[in-house]
Each structure stands twice: as C-alpha cells, then as structure tokens.
mmCIF file of C-alpha atoms and ligand atoms in Angstrom:
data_model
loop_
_atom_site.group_PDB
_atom_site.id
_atom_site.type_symbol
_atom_site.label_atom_id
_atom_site.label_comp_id
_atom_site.label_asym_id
_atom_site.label_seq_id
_atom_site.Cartn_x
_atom_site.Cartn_y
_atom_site.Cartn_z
ATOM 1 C CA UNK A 1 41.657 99.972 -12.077
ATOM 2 C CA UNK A 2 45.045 99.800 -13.634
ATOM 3 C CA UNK A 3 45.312 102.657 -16.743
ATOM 4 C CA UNK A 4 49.198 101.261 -18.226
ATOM 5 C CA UNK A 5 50.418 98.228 -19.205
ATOM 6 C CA UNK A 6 53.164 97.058 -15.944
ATOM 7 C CA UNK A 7 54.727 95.343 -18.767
ATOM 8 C CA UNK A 8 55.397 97.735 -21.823
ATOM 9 C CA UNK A 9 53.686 100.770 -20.293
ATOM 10 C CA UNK A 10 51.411 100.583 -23.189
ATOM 11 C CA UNK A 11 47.731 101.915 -22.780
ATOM 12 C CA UNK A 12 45.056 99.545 -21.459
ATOM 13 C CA UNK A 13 41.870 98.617 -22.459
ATOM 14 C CA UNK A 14 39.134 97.353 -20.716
ATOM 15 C CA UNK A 15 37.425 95.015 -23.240
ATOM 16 C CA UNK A 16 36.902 90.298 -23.808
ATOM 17 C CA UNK A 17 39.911 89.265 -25.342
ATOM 18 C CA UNK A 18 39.231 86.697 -27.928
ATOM 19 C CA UNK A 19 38.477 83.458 -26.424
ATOM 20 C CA UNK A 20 37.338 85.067 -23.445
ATOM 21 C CA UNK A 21 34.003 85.840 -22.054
ATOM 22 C CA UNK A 22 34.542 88.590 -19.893
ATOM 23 C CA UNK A 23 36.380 92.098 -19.891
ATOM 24 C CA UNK A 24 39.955 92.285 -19.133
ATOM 25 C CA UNK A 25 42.620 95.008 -19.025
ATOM 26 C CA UNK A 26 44.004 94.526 -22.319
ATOM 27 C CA UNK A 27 47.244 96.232 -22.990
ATOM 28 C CA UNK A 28 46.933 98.006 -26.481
ATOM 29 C CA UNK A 29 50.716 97.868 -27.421
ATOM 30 C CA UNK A 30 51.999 94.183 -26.209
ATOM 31 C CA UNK A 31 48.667 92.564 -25.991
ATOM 32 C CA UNK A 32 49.754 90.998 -22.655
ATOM 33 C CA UNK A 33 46.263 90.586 -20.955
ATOM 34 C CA UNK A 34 46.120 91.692 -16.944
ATOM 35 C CA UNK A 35 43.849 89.413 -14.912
ATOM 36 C CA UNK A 36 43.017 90.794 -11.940
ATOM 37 C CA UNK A 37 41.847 88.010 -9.340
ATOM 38 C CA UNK A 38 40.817 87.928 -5.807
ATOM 39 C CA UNK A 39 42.636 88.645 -2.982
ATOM 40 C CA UNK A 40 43.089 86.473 0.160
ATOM 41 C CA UNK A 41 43.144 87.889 3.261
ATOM 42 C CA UNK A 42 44.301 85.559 6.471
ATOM 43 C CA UNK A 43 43.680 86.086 9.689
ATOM 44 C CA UNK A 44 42.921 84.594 13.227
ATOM 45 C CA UNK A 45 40.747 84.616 16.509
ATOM 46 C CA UNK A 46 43.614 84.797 18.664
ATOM 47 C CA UNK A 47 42.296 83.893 21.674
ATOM 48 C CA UNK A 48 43.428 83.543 25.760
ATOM 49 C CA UNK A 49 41.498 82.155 28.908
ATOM 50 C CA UNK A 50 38.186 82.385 27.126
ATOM 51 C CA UNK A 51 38.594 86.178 25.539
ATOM 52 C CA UNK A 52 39.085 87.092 22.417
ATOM 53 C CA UNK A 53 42.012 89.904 21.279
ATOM 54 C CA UNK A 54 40.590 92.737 19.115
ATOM 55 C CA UNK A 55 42.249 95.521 17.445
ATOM 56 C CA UNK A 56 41.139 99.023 16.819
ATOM 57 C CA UNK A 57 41.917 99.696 13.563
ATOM 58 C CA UNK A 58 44.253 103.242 13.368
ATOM 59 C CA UNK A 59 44.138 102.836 9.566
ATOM 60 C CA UNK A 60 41.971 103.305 6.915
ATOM 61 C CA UNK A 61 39.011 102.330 5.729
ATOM 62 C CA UNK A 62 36.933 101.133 9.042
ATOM 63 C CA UNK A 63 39.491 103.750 11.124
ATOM 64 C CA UNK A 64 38.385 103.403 14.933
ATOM 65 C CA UNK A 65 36.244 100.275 14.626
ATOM 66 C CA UNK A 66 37.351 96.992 15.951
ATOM 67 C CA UNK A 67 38.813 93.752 13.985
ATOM 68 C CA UNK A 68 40.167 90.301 14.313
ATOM 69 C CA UNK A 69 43.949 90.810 13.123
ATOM 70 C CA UNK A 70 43.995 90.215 9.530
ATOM 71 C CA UNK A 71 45.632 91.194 6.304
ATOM 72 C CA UNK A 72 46.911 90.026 2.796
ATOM 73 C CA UNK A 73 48.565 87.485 2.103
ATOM 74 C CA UNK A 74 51.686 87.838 0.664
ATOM 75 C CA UNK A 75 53.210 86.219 -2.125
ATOM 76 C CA UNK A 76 55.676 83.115 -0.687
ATOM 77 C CA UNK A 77 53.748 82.938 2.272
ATOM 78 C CA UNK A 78 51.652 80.009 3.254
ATOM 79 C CA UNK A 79 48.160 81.164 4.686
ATOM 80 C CA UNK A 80 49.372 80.067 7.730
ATOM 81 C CA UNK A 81 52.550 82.022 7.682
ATOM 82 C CA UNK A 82 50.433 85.175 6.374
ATOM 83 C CA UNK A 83 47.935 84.564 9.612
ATOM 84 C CA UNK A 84 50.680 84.548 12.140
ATOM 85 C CA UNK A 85 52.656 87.776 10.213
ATOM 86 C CA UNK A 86 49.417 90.150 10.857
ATOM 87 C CA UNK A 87 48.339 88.930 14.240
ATOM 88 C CA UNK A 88 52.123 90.001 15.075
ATOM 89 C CA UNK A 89 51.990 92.904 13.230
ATOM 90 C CA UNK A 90 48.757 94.146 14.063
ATOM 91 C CA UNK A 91 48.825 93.194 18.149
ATOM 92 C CA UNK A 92 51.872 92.267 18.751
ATOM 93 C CA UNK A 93 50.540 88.858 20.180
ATOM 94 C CA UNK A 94 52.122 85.134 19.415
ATOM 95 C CA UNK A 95 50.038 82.916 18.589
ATOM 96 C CA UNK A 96 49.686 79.169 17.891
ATOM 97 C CA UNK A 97 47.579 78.485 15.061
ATOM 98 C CA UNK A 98 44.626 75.738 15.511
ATOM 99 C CA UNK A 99 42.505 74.876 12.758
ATOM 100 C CA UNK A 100 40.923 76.505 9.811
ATOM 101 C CA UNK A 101 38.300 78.082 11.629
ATOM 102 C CA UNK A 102 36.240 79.495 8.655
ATOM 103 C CA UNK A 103 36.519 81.029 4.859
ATOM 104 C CA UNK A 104 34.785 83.956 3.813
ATOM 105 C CA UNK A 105 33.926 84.434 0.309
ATOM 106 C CA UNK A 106 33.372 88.476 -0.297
ATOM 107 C CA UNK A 107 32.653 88.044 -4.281
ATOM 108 C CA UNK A 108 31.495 91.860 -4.753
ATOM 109 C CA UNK A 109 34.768 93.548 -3.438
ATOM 110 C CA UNK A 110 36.989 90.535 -4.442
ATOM 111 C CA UNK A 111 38.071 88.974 -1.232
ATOM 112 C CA UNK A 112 38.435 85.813 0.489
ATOM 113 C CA UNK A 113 38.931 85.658 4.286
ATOM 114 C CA UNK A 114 40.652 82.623 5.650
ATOM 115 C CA UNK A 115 40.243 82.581 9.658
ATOM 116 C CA UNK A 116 41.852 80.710 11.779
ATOM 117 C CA UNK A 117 41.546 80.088 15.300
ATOM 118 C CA UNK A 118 44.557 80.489 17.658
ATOM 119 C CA UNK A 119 45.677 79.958 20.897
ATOM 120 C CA UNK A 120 47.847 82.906 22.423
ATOM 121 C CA UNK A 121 50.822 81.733 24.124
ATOM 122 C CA UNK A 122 51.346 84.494 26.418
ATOM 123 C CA UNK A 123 49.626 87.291 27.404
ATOM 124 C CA UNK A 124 51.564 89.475 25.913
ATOM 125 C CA UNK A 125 50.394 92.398 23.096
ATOM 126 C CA UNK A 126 49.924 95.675 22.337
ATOM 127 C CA UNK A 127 49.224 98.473 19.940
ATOM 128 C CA UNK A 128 50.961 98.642 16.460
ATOM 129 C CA UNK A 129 51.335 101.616 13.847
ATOM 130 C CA UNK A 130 48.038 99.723 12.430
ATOM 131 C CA UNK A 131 46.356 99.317 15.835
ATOM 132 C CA UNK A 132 45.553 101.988 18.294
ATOM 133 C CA UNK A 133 44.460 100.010 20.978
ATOM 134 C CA UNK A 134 44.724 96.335 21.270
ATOM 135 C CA UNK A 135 41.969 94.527 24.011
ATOM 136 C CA UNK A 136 41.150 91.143 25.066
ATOM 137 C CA UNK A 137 37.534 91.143 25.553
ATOM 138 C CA UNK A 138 35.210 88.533 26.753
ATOM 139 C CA UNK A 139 32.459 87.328 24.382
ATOM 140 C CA UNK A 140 30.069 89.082 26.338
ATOM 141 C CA UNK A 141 31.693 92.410 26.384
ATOM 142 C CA UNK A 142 32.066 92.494 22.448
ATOM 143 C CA UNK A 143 31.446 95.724 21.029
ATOM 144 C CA UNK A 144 28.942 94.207 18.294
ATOM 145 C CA UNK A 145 27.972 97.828 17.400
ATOM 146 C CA UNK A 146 31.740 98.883 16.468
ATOM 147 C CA UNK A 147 32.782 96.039 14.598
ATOM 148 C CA UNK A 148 34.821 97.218 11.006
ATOM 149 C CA UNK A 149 33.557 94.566 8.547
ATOM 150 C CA UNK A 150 30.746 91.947 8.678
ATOM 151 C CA UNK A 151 32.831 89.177 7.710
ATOM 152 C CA UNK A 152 34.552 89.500 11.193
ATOM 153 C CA UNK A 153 31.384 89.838 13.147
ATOM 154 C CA UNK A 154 30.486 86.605 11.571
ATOM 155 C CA UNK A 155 33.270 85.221 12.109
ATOM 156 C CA UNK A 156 32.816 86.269 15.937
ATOM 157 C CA UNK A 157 29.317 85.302 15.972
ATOM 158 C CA UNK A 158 30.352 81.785 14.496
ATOM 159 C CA UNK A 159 32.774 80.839 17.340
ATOM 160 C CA UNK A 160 30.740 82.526 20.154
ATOM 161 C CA UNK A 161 27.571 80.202 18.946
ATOM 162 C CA UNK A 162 30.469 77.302 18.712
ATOM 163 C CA UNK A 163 32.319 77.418 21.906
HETATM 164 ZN ZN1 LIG B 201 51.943 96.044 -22.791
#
C-alpha cells in the first residue's frame, strides 16, 4: 500500500474517484490517481534429457522450498526476454525457449504466471545469490511435498500428466 503521492509527495487516499467504481490511491494534493495493476511473473520448465531443473529458493518468502525459475517481468522486456533473464539469474542455465507452456491467473495476490517450456542447451548451472542449490530432478523424484507455490506444482503436474 503506497501512503505518498510518487508524483507531488502529496498524501494519498484510498477512496472511487469519480467515474470510477472501485477504490484507488488518490493523491490528495495533485489528484493524480495511482492504479495499481497486476504483476506478471515469467518463467520456464527448463528442462534436459527428460529432468526438470529446480531451484531452492535462498530468498524470501517460500525460503528453502523448491521452484521453477521465475520472476518479474521487467519493464522493456518481452515475456520472453524476462523468462530467459531469471532462468539465468536464478540457475545459471541457458535455455531455449519452446512454447507458451501455460498462464496462471493468481487474482487474490495480483499475479499472473506466464510459463514457458524450455529446452536447456547444455548442462551447465548452478546456484545463484537467489538459489541455494540448483538440481535437475526426474519427474519421479520431485519433491511434491517442498514445492514454494501451487502455481508451480501445477505447472509441474501439468507437463508431467502431458509428456
Ligand atoms: Zn500528487
């Protein structure tokens, strides 16, 4: 929740601007109006000879658990260009991107997940600041139990069922 306007540093309020049907941050001094949208998050199933590359996240929140590599997308990035910036950053793996393997709407928290699935080209990766340990695992020795968010287990799920 943002308190001050980024604009005029004016105080916010959260009420419907005329016109409007729902409540916005309303800045009280310039009037500018501060939608706050979605976020997309992009990401892939990097995959090589069958198993699939995890990460286990050393961040927070999740911290420990296992995840696809994935991550915001930044502005003046295509999704695809986002996808292929956190599987580097997050595993240090290369990957070539396939197709659109599934979106992910997460309406409560605000979040759409864009996966894609990906071919590694090498065998190479590794941990990252944001990974602590980095793992190709085959689909049968998934840790389903230590998974950090259920939009990645389905997404795992999905392509186990599909391949
Ligand atoms: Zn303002």
């Amino acid at each position: 929740m943002m308190n001050f306007c980024n604009r005029c540093a004016g105080p916010l309020c959260y009420e419907i601007p005329e016109g409007d049907n729902r409540k916005r941050n309303v800045c009280q001094e310039c009037g500018d109006i501060h939608y706050q949208n979605p976020k997309v998050i992009v990401g892939c199933i990097p995959v090589w000879q069958g198993k699939i590359l995890l990460c286990r996240r050393n961040i927070e929140p999740k911290f420990g658990l296992w995840t696809l590599p994935a991550g915001f997308l930044e502005v003046g990035e295509t999704m695809a260009e986002g996808a292929l910036r956190e599987t580097y950053e997050e595993s240090l793996a290369e990957v070539e991107l396939k197709e659109l393997f599934g979106l992910y709407d997460i309406p409560h928290i605000g979040q759409v997940y864009s996966i894609y699935l990906a071919r590694m080209t090498s065998e190479k990766f590794g941990i990252t600041p944001e990974s602590s340990e980095v793992r190709l695992f085959s689909p049968e020795d998934i840790p389903w139990d230590d998974i950090a968010f259920d939009v990645i287990k389905s997404a795992l799920q999905e392509y186990i069922e599909r391949s």
